[in-house]
PDB file of C-alpha atoms in Angstrom:
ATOM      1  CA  UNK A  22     101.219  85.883  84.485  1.00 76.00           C
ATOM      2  CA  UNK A  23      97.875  86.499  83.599  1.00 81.00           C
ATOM      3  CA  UNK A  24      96.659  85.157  87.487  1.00 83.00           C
ATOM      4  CA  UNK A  25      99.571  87.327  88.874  1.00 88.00           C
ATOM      5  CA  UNK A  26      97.817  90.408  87.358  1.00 89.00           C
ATOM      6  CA  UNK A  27      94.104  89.869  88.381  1.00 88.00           C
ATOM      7  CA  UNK A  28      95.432  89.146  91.736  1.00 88.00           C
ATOM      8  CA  UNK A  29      97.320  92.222  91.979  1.00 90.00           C
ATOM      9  CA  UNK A  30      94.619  93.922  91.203  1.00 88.00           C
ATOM     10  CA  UNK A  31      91.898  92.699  93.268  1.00 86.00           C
ATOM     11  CA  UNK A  32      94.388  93.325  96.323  1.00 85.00           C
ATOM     12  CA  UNK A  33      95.273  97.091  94.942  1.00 88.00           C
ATOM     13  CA  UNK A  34      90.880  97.466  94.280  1.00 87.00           C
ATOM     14  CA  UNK A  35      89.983  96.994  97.637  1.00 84.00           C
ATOM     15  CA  UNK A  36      92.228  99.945  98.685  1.00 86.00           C
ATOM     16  CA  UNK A  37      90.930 102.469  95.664  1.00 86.00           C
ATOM     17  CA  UNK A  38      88.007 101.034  95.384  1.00 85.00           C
ATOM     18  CA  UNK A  39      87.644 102.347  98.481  1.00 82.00           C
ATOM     19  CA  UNK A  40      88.571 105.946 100.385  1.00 86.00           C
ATOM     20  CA  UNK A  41      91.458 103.349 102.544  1.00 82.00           C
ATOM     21  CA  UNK A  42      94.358 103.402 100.124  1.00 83.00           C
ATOM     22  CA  UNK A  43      93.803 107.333  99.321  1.00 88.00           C
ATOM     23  CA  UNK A  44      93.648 107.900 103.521  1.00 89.00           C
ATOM     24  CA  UNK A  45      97.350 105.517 103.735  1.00 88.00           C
ATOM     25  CA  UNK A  46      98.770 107.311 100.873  1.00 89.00           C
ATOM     26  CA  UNK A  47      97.598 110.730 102.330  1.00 91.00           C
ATOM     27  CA  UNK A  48      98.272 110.092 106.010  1.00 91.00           C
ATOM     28  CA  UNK A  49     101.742 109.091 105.080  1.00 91.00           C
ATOM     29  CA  UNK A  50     102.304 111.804 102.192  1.00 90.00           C
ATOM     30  CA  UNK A  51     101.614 114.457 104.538  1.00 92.00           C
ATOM     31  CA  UNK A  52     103.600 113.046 107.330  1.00 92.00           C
ATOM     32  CA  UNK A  53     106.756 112.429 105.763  1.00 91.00           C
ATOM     33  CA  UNK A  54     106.764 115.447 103.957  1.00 90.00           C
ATOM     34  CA  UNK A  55     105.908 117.617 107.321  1.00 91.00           C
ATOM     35  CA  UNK A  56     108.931 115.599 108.157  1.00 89.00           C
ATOM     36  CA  UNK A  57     111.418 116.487 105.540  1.00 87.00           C
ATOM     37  CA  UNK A  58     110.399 120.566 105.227  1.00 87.00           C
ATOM     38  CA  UNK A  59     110.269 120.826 108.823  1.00 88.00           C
ATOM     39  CA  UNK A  60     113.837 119.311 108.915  1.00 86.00           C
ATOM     40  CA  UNK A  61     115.213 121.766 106.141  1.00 83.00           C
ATOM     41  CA  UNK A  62     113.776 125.087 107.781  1.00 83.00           C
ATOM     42  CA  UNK A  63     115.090 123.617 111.159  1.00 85.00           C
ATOM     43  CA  UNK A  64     118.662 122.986 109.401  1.00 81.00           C
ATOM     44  CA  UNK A  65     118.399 125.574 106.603  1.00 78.00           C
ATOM     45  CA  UNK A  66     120.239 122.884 104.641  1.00 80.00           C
ATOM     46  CA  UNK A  67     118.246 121.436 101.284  1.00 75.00           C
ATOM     47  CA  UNK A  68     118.974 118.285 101.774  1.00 78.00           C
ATOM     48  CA  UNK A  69     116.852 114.620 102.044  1.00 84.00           C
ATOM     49  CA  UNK A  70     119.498 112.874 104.494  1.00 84.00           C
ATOM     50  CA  UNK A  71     117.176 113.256 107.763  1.00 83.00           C
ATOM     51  CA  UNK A  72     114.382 111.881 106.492  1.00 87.00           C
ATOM     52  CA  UNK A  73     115.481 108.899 104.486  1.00 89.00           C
ATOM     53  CA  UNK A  74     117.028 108.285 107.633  1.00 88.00           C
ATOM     54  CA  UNK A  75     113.670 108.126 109.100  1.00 90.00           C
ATOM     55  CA  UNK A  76     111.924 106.814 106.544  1.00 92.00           C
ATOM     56  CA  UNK A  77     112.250 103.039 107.575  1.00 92.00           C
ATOM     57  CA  UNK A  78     110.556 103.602 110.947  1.00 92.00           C
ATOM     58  CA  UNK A  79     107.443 105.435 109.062  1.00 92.00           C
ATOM     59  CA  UNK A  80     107.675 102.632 106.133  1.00 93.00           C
ATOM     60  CA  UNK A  81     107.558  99.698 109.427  1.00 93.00           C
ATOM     61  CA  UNK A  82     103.933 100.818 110.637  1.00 92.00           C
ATOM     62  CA  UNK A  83     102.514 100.999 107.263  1.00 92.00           C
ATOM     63  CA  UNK A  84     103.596  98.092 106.251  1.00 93.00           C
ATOM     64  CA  UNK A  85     103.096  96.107 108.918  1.00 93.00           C
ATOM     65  CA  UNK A  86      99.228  97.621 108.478  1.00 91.00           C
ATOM     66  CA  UNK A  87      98.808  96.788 104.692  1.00 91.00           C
ATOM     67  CA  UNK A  88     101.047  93.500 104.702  1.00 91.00           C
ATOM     68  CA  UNK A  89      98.875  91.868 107.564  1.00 88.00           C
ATOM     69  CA  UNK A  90      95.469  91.927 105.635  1.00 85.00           C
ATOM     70  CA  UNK A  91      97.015  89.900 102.813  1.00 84.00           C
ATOM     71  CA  UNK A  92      95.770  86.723 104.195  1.00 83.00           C
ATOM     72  CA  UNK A  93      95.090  87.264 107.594  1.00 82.00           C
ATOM     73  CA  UNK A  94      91.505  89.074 106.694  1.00 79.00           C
ATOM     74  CA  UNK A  95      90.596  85.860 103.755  1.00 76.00           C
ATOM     75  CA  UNK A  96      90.491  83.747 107.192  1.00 76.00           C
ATOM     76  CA  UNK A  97      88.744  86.508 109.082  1.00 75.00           C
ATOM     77  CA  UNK A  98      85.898  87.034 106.178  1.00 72.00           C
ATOM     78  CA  UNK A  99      85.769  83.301 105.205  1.00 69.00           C
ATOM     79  CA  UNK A 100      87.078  83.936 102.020  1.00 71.00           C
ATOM     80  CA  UNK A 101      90.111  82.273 102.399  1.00 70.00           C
ATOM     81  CA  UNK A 102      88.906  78.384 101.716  1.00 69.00           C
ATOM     82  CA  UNK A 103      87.381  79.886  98.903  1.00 70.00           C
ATOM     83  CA  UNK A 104      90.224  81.488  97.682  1.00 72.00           C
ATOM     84  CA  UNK A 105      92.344  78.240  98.042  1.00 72.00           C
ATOM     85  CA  UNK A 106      89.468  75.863  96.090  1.00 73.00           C
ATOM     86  CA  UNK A 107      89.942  78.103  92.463  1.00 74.00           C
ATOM     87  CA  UNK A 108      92.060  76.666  90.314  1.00 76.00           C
ATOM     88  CA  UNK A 109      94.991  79.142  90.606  1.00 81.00           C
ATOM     89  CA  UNK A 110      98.651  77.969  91.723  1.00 85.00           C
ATOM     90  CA  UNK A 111      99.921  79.208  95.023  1.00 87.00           C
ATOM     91  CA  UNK A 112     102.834  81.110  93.591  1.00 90.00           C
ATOM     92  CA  UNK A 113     100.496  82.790  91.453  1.00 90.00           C
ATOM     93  CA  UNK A 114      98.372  83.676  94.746  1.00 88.00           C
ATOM     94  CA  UNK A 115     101.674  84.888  96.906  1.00 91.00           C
ATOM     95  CA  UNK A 116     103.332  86.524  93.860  1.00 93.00           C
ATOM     96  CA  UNK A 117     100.052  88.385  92.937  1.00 92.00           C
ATOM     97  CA  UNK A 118      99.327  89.620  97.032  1.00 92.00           C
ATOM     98  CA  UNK A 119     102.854  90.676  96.449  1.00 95.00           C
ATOM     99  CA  UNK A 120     102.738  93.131  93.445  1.00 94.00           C
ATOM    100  CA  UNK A 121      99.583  94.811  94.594  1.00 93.00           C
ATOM    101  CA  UNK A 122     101.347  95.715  97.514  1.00 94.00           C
ATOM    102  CA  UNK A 123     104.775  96.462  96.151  1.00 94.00           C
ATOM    103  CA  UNK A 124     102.694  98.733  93.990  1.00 93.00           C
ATOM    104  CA  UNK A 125     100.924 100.491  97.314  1.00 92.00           C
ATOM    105  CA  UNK A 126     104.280 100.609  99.556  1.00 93.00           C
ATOM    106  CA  UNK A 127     105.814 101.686  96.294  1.00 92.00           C
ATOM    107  CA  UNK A 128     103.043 104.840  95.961  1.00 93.00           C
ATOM    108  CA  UNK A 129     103.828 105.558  99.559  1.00 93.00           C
ATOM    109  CA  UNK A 130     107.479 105.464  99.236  1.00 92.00           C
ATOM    110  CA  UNK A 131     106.974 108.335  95.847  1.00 92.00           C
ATOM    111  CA  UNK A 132     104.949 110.614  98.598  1.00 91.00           C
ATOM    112  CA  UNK A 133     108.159 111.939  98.642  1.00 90.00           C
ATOM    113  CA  UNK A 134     108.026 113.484  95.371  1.00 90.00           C
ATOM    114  CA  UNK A 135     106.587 117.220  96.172  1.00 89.00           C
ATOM    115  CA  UNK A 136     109.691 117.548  98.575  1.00 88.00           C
ATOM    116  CA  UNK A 137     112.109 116.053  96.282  1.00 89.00           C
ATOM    117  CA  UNK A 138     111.186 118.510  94.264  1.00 89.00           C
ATOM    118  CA  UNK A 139     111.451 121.483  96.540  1.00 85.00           C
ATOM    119  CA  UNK A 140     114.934 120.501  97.263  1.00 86.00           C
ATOM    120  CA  UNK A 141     116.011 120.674  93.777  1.00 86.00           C
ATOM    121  CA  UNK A 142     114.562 124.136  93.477  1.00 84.00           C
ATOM    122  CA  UNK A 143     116.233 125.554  96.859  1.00 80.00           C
ATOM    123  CA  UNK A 144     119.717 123.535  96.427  1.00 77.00           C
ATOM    124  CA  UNK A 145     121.900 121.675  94.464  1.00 82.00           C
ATOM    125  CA  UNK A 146     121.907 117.914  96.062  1.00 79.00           C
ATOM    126  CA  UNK A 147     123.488 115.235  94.767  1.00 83.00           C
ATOM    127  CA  UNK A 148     121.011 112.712  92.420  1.00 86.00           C
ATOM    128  CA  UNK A 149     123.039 110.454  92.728  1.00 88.00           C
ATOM    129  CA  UNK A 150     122.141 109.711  96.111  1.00 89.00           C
ATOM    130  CA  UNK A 151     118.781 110.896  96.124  1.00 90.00           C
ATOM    131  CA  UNK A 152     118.275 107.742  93.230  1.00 92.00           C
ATOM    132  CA  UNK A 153     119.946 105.575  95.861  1.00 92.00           C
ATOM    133  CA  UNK A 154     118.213 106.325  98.618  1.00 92.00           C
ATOM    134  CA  UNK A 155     114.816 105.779  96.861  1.00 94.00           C
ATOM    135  CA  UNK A 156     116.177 102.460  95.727  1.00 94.00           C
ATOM    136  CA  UNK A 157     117.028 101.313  99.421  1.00 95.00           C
ATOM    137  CA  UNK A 158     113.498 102.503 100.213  1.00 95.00           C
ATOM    138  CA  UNK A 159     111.911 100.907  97.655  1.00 96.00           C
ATOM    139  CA  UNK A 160     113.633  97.403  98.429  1.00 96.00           C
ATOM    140  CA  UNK A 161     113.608  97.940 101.849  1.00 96.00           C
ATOM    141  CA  UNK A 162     109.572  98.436 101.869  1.00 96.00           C
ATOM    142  CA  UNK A 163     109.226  95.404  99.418  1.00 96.00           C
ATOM    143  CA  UNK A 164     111.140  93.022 102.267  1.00 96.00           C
ATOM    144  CA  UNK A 165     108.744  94.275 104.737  1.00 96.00           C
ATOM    145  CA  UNK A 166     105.923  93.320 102.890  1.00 96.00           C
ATOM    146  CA  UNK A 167     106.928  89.728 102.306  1.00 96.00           C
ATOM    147  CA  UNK A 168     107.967  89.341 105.493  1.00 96.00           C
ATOM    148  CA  UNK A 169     104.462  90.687 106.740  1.00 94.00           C
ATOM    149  CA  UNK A 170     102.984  88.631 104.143  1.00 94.00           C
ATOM    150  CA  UNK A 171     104.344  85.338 105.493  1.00 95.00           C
ATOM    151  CA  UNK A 172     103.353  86.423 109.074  1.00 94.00           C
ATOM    152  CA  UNK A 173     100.196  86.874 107.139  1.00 93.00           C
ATOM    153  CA  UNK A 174      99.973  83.540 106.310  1.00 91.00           C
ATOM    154  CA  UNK A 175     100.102  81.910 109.952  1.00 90.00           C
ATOM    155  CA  UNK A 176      97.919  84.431 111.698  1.00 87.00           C
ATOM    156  CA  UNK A 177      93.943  84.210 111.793  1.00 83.00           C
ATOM    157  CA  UNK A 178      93.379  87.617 112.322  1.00 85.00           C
ATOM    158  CA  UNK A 179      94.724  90.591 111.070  1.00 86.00           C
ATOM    159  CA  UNK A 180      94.757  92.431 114.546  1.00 89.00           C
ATOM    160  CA  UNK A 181      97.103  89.811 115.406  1.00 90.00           C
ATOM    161  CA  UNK A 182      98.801  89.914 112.189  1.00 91.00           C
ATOM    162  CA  UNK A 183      99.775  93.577 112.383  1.00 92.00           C
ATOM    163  CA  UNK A 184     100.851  93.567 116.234  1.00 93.00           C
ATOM    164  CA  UNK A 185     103.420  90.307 115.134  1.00 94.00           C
ATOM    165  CA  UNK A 186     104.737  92.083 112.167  1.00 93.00           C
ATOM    166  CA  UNK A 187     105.471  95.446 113.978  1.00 94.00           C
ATOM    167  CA  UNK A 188     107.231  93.111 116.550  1.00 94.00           C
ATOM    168  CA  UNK A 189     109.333  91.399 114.263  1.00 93.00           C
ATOM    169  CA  UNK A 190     109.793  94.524 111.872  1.00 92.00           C
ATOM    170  CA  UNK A 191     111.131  96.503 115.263  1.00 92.00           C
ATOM    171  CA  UNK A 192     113.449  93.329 115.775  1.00 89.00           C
ATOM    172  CA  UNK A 193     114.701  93.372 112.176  1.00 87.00           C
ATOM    173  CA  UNK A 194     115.816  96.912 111.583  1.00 86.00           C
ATOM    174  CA  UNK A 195     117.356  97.207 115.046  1.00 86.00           C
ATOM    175  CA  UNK A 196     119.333  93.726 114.897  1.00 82.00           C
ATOM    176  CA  UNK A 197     122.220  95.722 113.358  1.00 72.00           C
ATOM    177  CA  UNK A 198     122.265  98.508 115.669  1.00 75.00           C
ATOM    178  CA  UNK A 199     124.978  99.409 118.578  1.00 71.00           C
ATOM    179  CA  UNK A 200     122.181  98.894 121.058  1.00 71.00           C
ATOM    180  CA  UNK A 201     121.943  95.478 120.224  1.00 72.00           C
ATOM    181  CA  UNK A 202     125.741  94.410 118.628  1.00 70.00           C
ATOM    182  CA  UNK A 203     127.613  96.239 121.177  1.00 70.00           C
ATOM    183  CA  UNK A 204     126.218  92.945 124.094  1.00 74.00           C
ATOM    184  CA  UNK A 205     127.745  90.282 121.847  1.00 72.00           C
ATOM    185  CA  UNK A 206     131.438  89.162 120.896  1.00 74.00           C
ATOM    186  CA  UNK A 207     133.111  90.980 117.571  1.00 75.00           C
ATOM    187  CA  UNK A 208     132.301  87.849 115.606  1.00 71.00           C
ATOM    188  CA  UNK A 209     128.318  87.904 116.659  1.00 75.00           C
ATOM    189  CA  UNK A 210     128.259  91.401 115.562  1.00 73.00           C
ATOM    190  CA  UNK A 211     129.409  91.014 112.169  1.00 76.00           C
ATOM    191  CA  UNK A 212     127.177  88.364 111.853  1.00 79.00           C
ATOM    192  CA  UNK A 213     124.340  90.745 112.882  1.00 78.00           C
ATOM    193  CA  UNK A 214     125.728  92.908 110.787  1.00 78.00           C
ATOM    194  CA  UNK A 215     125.510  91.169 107.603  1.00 80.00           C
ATOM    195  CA  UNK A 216     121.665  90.037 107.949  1.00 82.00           C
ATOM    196  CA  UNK A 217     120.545  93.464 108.877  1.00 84.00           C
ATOM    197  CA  UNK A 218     118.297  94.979 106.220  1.00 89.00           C
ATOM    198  CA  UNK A 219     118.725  98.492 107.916  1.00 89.00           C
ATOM    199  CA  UNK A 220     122.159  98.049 107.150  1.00 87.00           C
ATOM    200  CA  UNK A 221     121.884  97.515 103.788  1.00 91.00           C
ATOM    201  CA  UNK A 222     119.104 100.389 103.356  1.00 92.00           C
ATOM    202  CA  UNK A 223     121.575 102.573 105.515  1.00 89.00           C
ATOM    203  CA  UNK A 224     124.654 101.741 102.895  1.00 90.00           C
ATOM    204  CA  UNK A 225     122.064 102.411  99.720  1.00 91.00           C
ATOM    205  CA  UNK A 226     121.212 105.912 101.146  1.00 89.00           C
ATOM    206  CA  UNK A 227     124.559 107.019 101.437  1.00 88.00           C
ATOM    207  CA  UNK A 228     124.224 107.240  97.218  1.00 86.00           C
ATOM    208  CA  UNK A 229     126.458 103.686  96.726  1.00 85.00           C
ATOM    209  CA  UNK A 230     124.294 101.176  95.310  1.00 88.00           C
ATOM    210  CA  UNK A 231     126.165  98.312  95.978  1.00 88.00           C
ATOM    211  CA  UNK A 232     125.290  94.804  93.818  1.00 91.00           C
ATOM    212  CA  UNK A 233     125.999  92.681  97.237  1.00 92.00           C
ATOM    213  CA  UNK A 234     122.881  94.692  98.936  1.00 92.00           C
ATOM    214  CA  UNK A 235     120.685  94.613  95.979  1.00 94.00           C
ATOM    215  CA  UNK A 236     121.168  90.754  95.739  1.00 95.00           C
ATOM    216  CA  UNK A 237     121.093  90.999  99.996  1.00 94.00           C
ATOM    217  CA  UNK A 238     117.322  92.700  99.329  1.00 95.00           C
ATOM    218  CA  UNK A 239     116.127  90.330  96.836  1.00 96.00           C
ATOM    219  CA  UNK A 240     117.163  86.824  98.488  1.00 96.00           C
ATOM    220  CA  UNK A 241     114.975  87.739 101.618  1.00 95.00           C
ATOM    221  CA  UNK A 242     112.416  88.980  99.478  1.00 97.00           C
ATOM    222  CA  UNK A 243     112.402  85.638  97.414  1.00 97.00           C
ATOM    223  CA  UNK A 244     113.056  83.948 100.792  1.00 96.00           C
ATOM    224  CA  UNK A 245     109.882  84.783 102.831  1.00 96.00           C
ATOM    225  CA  UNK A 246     107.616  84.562  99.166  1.00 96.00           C
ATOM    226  CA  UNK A 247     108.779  80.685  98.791  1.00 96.00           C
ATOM    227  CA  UNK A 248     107.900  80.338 103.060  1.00 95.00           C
ATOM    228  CA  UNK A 249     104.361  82.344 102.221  1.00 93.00           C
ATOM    229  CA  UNK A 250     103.598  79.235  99.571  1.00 93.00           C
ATOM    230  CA  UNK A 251     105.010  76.703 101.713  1.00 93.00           C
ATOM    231  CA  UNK A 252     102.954  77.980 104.919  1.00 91.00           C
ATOM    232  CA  UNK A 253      99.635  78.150 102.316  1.00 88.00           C
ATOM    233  CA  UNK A 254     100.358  74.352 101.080  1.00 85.00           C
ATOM    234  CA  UNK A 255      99.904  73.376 104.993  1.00 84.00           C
ATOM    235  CA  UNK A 256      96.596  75.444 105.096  1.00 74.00           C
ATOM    236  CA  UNK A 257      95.573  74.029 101.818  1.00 69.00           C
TER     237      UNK A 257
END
């Protein structure tokens, strides 16, 4: 546990130890916030549905940004072989990466806050969902980073690691769509259906947190982390 920690944060110092965390965290405050008051003048409704509906496409670039360096920049910097000579166990490596930026995508996700908070003041909206819908952000952000983690892992570069991850992160959250269901038999669909983490997130922020998405959320997190270790014990 004590590994886990230092890991964690070494990966959360090099973003405020430096101004980059502070410009992600304010690039994406501002923007999602624009977002949502823009929304509620447009609408003259206090409400957060619009943006959490959005929030997934905003959370994809971001992650895909912050996920990628996880290993990808080690090889870059030639820090990597170092990295895999200490005498720390890979779980304790991937699981470390992981909470440092659970923490960040986390901090990003609670950007949200000063609107949140306006919306309470103008109207009366349901907590219930607004809870919810944090939830499915917060899970749904934390599968995006171990799945850009483990892309992380089998990339050199982190140019390269960011352009795969936005790939596969498009792929993912539009697997489950109409565009894509609607060319495939009933039985395809409702297979797409049931692996689609935008489906899930879409269910959460309707205010019903449901135990089968939670568990849905966790299982690919857990998922791509044991892959991450697996990929590093090839590299090791």
């Amino acid at each position: 546990m004590k590994n886990i920690k230092t890991i964690a944060k070494k990966e959360l110092s090099f973003y405020f130890n430096t101004p980059t965390g502070f410009i992600i965290l304010g690039i994406f405050g501002a923007l999602v916030n624009f977002l949502a008051i823009r929304d509620i003048l447009i609408r003259d409704q206090a409400d957060l549905i619009p943006i959490f509906s959005i929030l997934p496409w905003l959370l994809l670039v971001m992650v895909a940004v912050i996920s990628a360096r996880s290993f990808a920049e080690e090889k870059k910097s030639g820090t990597f072989e170092v990295l895999m000579t200490l005498p720390l166990k890979l779980q304790e490596i991937v699981l470390g990466k992981f909470v440092g930026l659970k923490i960040l995508s986390g901090l990003t996700v609670l950007s949200l806050l000063p609107t949140i908070i306006a919306v309470f003041m103008l109207g009366r909206p349901d907590p219930g969902v607004i809870v919810a819908s944090l939830l499915a952000a917060f899970l749904f952000a934390q599968t995006l980073v171990a799945i850009g983690m483990f892309i992380s892992t089998t990339s050199k570069n982190t140019l390269s690691a960011v352009f795969v991850s936005i790939i596969v992160f498009f792929l993912v959250m539009i697997i489950g769509s109409p565009l894509i269901t609607d060319q495939f038999p009933r039985f395809l669909r409702s297979i797409f259906f049931f692996i689609s983490p935008m489906a899930r997130y879409q269910n959460m922020a309707q205010g019903v947190i449901d135990l089968k998405d939670v568990t849905y959320f966790i299982s690919v997190i857990v998922a791509f982390l044991y892959l991450s270790i697996e990929q590093l014990k090839r590299n090791r």
